[in-house]
Structure formats: structure tokens, C-alpha cells
Amino acid sequence: MNQDQLKQAVAQAAIDHIRPSLTDKSIIGVGTGSTANYFIDLLAQHKGFFDGAVASSEGTAERLKKHGIPVYDLNSVSDLEFYVDGADEANDHLELIKGGGAALTREKIVAAVARTFICIADGSKRVERLGAFPLPVEVIPMARSHVARELVKLGGDPVYREGVVTDNGNVILDVHNLMIGFAPELEQKINNIVGVVTNGLFANRPADLLLLGTSQGIQTLTR
Ligand code: 5RP
């Protein structure tokens, strides 16, 4: 199977996981990226069995709406049983690096609200140690240089993602060569830099279930 087929297979595994719990009142949190897109397309086949979705990006909202799936503002939703999203890296503690698609802040917000965060990825995303993928950091535009200098003090090499403006009107710094020891601590340290909106480490709120598509089948990791 190629990488796209693995992404589609793991998206189907997420559908199979959530499908028995869905009721006509269920609202599902939906992530952003190519794996999440496969999930949306498959979810559309079960439209009559849940109420709607909360989207983690404008792109995801548009795709959901194209399928006729109602999209709710998170503020009008009191209960989100599942959040399903991809990742750029995942370790065996189900800590993640996300934000390759620049949607990290809304993704982190929806993940925080959801009772169960299901991460879906092809097997290449599983790593022993996080950090080979440059860590995305969403930054208020006027703070870009200040935040970059602070990130250098933490040992990283921040690179401005040229031409990208997030759905929240901010910019992204991709931090290369970071030594990620204890991920929850580094996540908080970076978030404490004035001007940072959030960073792509999902360690304080890791996934609850990690589904990985491999050529040997779906691997399931839980916390
Ligand atoms: C977007 C993300 C994505 O989940 C991550 O980049 C993985 O994307 P893909 O499923 O296309 O490999 O965090 O901000």
C-alpha cells in the first residue's frame, strides 16, 4: 500500500471505532490535513447517524459543508465525544507534533474540549523521539522576531514559514534542531514566551488513541 492508501485505511479504522457510539445528537471534532480529509470523505457516508461536526480549520469546515455535514461553532457545543485528527509525528506516549498544515491552535482547542482524541496517521509518523519534524509555533505577527530570539535561547533554529497566514491571522515559525527531552515541559515553556499563541507539541493533552496505518494492518496504541 502507498502512503495515501495507508491514510485512507487508518481513516476507515477511525470510522469503525466511533461508529457504534454515534447517536443523532453526536457532534464530532474534525482535524485538518490529508489524513483528516480522508476521514471527512468517509464520515460523509454516515451522515444520517450523527448531528454534525466542529472543524479545526476553515479548510476542514468547507470540506464538511461540501458533503452536507452541518458545522457548529465550538462555543455552541457542550459535549464533544470524539476529536479525530492526523499528526506530523507521534511517540509511544501518544505525544504529538502537529501544525504542518498551520492549523495547530484550533486543533489544540478542539482536542482540549473533546473527551476522546483519536489520532490517525500512516506508520511513517511514529517516532521514538519527537523533534525530527520542525516544531510549528503560531506567533502574533508583531512578536515574530522576539519569539524567534527566545526560541534560539531554547536551542532551536526557528524558520519563518513565508507566505503563510493562519486562520487566526498569525504567522508560523518552524523550529528546527530542538532537543525535546520532557515534551510537556517544553510545550509549556514555549507557550510562555510572550507573543506565542501556541506550539505544535501536543503533550499536556496527548491523544487517547493512536491508530497507525501500516502495510501489516492497523496498529492501535492507547494510553
Ligand atoms: C495540520 C496538522 C496535520 O494533522 C498534520 O500536518 C498531518 O497532516 P497529514 O495528515 O496531511 O499528513 O497538524 O495542522
Short mmCIF file of C-alpha atoms and ligand atoms in Angstrom, two decimals:
data_model
loop_
_atom_site.label_atom_id
_atom_site.label_comp_id
_atom_site.label_asym_id
_atom_site.label_seq_id
_atom_site.Cartn_x
_atom_site.Cartn_y
_atom_site.Cartn_z
CA MET A 1 0.00 0.00 0.00
CA ASN A 2 1.22 3.52 -0.71
CA GLN A 3 1.06 6.35 1.84
CA ASP A 4 -2.32 7.61 0.60
CA GLN A 5 -3.82 4.13 0.85
CA LEU A 6 -2.46 3.83 4.41
CA LYS A 7 -4.02 7.19 5.31
CA GLN A 8 -7.34 6.07 3.88
CA ALA A 9 -7.17 2.74 5.73
CA VAL A 10 -6.47 4.42 9.05
CA ALA A 11 -9.28 6.93 8.44
CA GLN A 12 -11.62 3.97 7.92
CA ALA A 13 -10.36 2.44 11.19
CA ALA A 14 -11.35 5.65 12.99
CA ILE A 15 -14.83 5.49 11.44
CA ASP A 16 -15.15 1.85 12.57
CA HIS A 17 -14.09 2.89 16.08
CA ILE A 18 -16.55 5.76 16.53
CA ARG A 19 -19.49 4.45 14.51
CA PRO A 20 -21.06 2.24 17.26
CA SER A 21 -21.11 5.20 19.71
CA LEU A 22 -22.74 7.71 17.37
CA THR A 23 -26.26 8.94 18.01
CA ASP A 24 -28.33 11.56 16.21
CA LYS A 25 -27.07 14.03 18.85
CA SER A 26 -23.35 13.35 18.35
CA ILE A 27 -21.09 16.17 17.25
CA ILE A 28 -17.64 15.15 16.09
CA GLY A 29 -14.48 17.25 16.21
CA VAL A 30 -12.63 17.05 12.91
CA GLY A 31 -8.96 17.83 12.28
CA THR A 32 -7.03 19.20 9.35
CA GLY A 33 -4.75 17.69 6.70
CA SER A 34 -4.74 14.95 4.12
CA THR A 35 -5.47 12.12 6.59
CA ALA A 36 -8.30 14.13 8.15
CA ASN A 37 -9.63 14.76 4.64
CA TYR A 38 -9.91 11.01 4.05
CA PHE A 39 -11.76 10.80 7.37
CA ILE A 40 -14.20 13.54 6.31
CA ASP A 41 -14.94 11.84 2.99
CA LEU A 42 -15.65 8.53 4.73
CA LEU A 43 -17.64 10.21 7.51
CA ALA A 44 -19.96 11.66 4.88
CA GLN A 45 -21.19 8.14 4.14
CA HIS A 46 -22.64 8.01 7.69
CA LYS A 47 -24.32 11.41 7.59
CA GLY A 48 -27.67 10.28 8.92
CA PHE A 49 -26.14 8.81 12.08
CA PHE A 50 -24.79 11.92 13.81
CA ASP A 51 -25.76 15.57 14.17
CA GLY A 52 -22.75 17.47 12.83
CA ALA A 53 -19.14 18.48 13.33
CA VAL A 54 -16.81 21.11 14.76
CA ALA A 55 -13.98 21.99 12.38
CA SER A 56 -10.36 22.75 13.32
CA SER A 57 -9.80 24.98 10.28
CA GLU A 58 -11.60 26.92 7.58
CA GLY A 59 -10.47 24.30 5.04
CA THR A 60 -11.99 21.47 7.06
CA ALA A 61 -15.22 23.44 7.57
CA GLU A 62 -15.51 23.94 3.82
CA ARG A 63 -14.95 20.25 3.07
CA LEU A 64 -17.50 19.18 5.70
CA LYS A 65 -20.08 21.61 4.31
CA LYS A 66 -19.49 20.40 0.74
CA HIS A 67 -20.52 16.96 1.98
CA GLY A 68 -23.64 18.46 3.57
CA ILE A 69 -22.39 17.89 7.12
CA PRO A 70 -23.57 20.69 9.48
CA VAL A 71 -20.65 22.61 11.02
CA TYR A 72 -21.08 24.06 14.51
CA ASP A 73 -19.21 26.84 16.29
CA LEU A 74 -17.36 25.25 19.21
CA ASN A 75 -18.91 27.82 21.57
CA SER A 76 -22.36 26.42 20.89
CA VAL A 77 -21.35 22.84 21.66
CA SER A 78 -21.31 21.50 25.22
CA ASP A 79 -20.20 17.94 24.54
CA LEU A 80 -17.72 16.64 22.01
CA GLU A 81 -17.24 12.92 22.40
CA PHE A 82 -14.56 12.47 19.72
CA TYR A 83 -11.88 14.54 18.04
CA VAL A 84 -10.22 12.84 15.07
CA ASP A 85 -7.07 14.32 13.55
CA GLY A 86 -3.72 13.48 11.96
CA ALA A 87 -0.22 14.29 13.16
CA ASP A 88 3.25 15.04 11.84
CA GLU A 89 4.93 12.89 14.50
CA ALA A 90 3.66 10.62 17.28
CA ASN A 91 5.58 8.80 20.01
CA ASP A 92 4.58 5.80 22.11
CA HIS A 93 3.29 8.09 24.89
CA LEU A 94 0.84 9.41 22.27
CA GLU A 95 2.51 12.81 22.43
CA LEU A 96 2.41 14.53 19.07
CA ILE A 97 3.90 17.20 16.89
CA LYS A 98 1.19 18.88 14.84
CA GLY A 99 0.83 22.01 12.75
CA GLY A 100 2.35 21.02 9.43
CA GLY A 101 -0.86 22.42 7.96
CA ALA A 102 -0.70 25.55 10.16
CA ALA A 103 -3.95 24.67 11.98
CA LEU A 104 -2.33 23.82 15.33
CA THR A 105 -4.11 26.37 17.54
CA ARG A 106 -7.66 25.47 16.57
CA GLU A 107 -6.65 21.79 16.60
CA LYS A 108 -5.38 22.15 20.16
CA ILE A 109 -8.56 23.92 21.24
CA VAL A 110 -10.86 21.25 19.80
CA ALA A 111 -8.66 18.48 21.25
CA ALA A 112 -8.90 20.16 24.69
CA VAL A 113 -12.68 20.06 24.60
CA ALA A 114 -13.08 16.51 23.27
CA ARG A 115 -13.49 13.60 25.65
CA THR A 116 -11.56 11.25 23.33
CA PHE A 117 -8.82 12.39 20.96
CA ILE A 118 -8.20 9.83 18.23
CA CYS A 119 -5.02 10.45 16.26
CA ILE A 120 -4.84 8.84 12.83
CA ALA A 121 -1.63 8.62 10.82
CA ASP A 122 0.29 6.42 8.47
CA GLY A 123 3.01 4.39 10.18
CA SER A 124 5.83 6.70 9.00
CA LYS A 125 4.69 9.27 11.58
CA ARG A 126 5.59 7.04 14.54
CA VAL A 127 8.90 8.10 16.12
CA GLU A 128 10.92 7.09 19.14
CA ARG A 129 11.76 10.72 19.94
CA LEU A 130 9.82 13.80 18.83
CA GLY A 131 11.63 16.59 17.01
CA ALA A 132 12.95 15.49 13.63
CA PHE A 133 9.89 17.29 12.22
CA PRO A 134 10.42 21.04 12.81
CA LEU A 135 8.12 22.22 15.60
CA PRO A 136 5.50 24.71 14.33
CA VAL A 137 4.86 27.71 16.58
CA GLU A 138 1.98 30.12 15.88
CA VAL A 139 3.02 33.68 16.66
CA ILE A 140 1.34 37.12 16.75
CA PRO A 141 2.95 38.89 13.73
CA MET A 142 4.47 41.82 15.67
CA ALA A 143 6.21 39.40 18.06
CA ARG A 144 7.87 37.30 15.36
CA SER A 145 11.47 38.47 15.90
CA HIS A 146 11.19 38.50 19.70
CA VAL A 147 9.79 34.96 19.73
CA ALA A 148 12.46 33.78 17.27
CA ARG A 149 15.22 35.11 19.58
CA GLU A 150 13.65 33.35 22.58
CA LEU A 151 13.41 30.09 20.64
CA VAL A 152 17.11 30.34 19.79
CA LYS A 153 17.79 30.61 23.56
CA LEU A 154 15.95 27.28 23.94
CA GLY A 155 18.40 25.73 21.45
CA GLY A 156 16.19 25.79 18.36
CA ASP A 157 16.64 27.24 14.88
CA PRO A 158 13.36 28.99 14.00
CA VAL A 159 12.50 29.49 10.35
CA TYR A 160 9.69 31.85 9.30
CA ARG A 161 7.12 29.97 7.15
CA GLU A 162 6.97 32.54 4.35
CA GLY A 163 3.64 33.37 2.78
CA VAL A 164 1.56 31.51 5.38
CA VAL A 165 -1.09 33.29 7.45
CA THR A 166 -3.07 31.10 9.83
CA ASP A 167 -6.87 31.10 10.07
CA ASN A 168 -6.34 33.31 13.14
CA GLY A 169 -4.34 35.92 11.19
CA ASN A 170 -0.96 34.95 12.66
CA VAL A 171 2.37 33.63 11.34
CA ILE A 172 4.25 30.37 11.83
CA LEU A 173 7.83 29.77 12.93
CA ASP A 174 9.08 26.22 12.27
CA VAL A 175 11.70 25.35 14.86
CA HIS A 176 14.45 23.02 13.69
CA ASN A 177 17.00 21.09 15.78
CA LEU A 178 15.13 21.30 19.09
CA MET A 179 16.15 18.76 21.71
CA ILE A 180 12.81 17.60 23.03
CA GLY A 181 13.50 15.90 26.36
CA PHE A 182 10.37 16.12 28.52
CA ALA A 183 7.76 17.24 25.97
CA PRO A 184 5.05 18.52 28.40
CA GLU A 185 7.58 20.90 29.99
CA LEU A 186 8.90 22.23 26.68
CA GLU A 187 5.35 22.72 25.43
CA GLN A 188 4.60 24.97 28.42
CA LYS A 189 7.92 26.79 28.23
CA ILE A 190 7.35 27.76 24.59
CA ASN A 191 3.75 28.74 25.26
CA ASN A 192 5.01 31.07 27.99
CA ILE A 193 7.01 33.19 25.53
CA VAL A 194 5.13 36.46 25.09
CA GLY A 195 3.71 36.60 21.57
CA VAL A 196 3.33 32.84 21.15
CA VAL A 197 -0.25 31.76 20.52
CA THR A 198 0.56 28.09 20.88
CA ASN A 199 3.05 25.50 19.67
CA GLY A 200 2.58 22.20 17.90
CA LEU A 201 3.58 19.96 20.80
CA PHE A 202 0.51 18.05 21.96
CA ALA A 203 2.00 16.59 25.14
CA ASN A 204 -0.06 18.03 28.01
CA ARG A 205 -3.13 16.88 26.13
CA PRO A 206 -1.83 13.93 24.11
CA ALA A 207 -4.01 11.64 22.02
CA ASP A 208 -6.05 9.00 23.84
CA LEU A 209 -5.91 6.54 20.98
CA LEU A 210 -3.35 6.37 18.19
CA LEU A 211 -4.28 4.46 15.06
CA LEU A 212 -1.42 3.85 12.63
CA GLY A 213 -1.83 2.56 9.08
CA THR A 214 0.95 0.13 8.17
CA SER A 215 1.34 -2.43 5.40
CA GLN A 216 0.83 -5.11 8.08
CA GLY A 217 -2.53 -3.59 9.07
CA ILE A 218 -3.74 -1.05 11.62
CA GLN A 219 -1.64 -0.64 14.77
CA THR A 220 -3.51 0.56 17.86
CA LEU A 221 -1.80 2.36 20.75
CA THR A 222 -3.59 3.64 23.85
CA ARG A 223 -2.53 5.49 26.97
C1 5RP B 1 -2.32 20.28 10.40
C2 5RP B 1 -1.83 19.07 11.11
C3 5RP B 1 -1.96 17.76 10.41
O1 5RP B 1 -2.67 16.89 11.23
C4 5RP B 1 -0.59 17.21 10.15
O2 5RP B 1 0.16 18.17 9.42
C5 5RP B 1 -0.65 15.90 9.39
O3 5RP B 1 -1.12 16.12 8.09
P1 5RP B 1 -1.31 14.94 7.04
O4 5RP B 1 -2.49 14.14 7.51
O5 5RP B 1 -1.57 15.68 5.74
O6 5RP B 1 -0.04 14.14 6.99
O7 5RP B 1 -1.36 19.12 12.22
O8 5RP B 1 -2.03 21.46 11.10
#
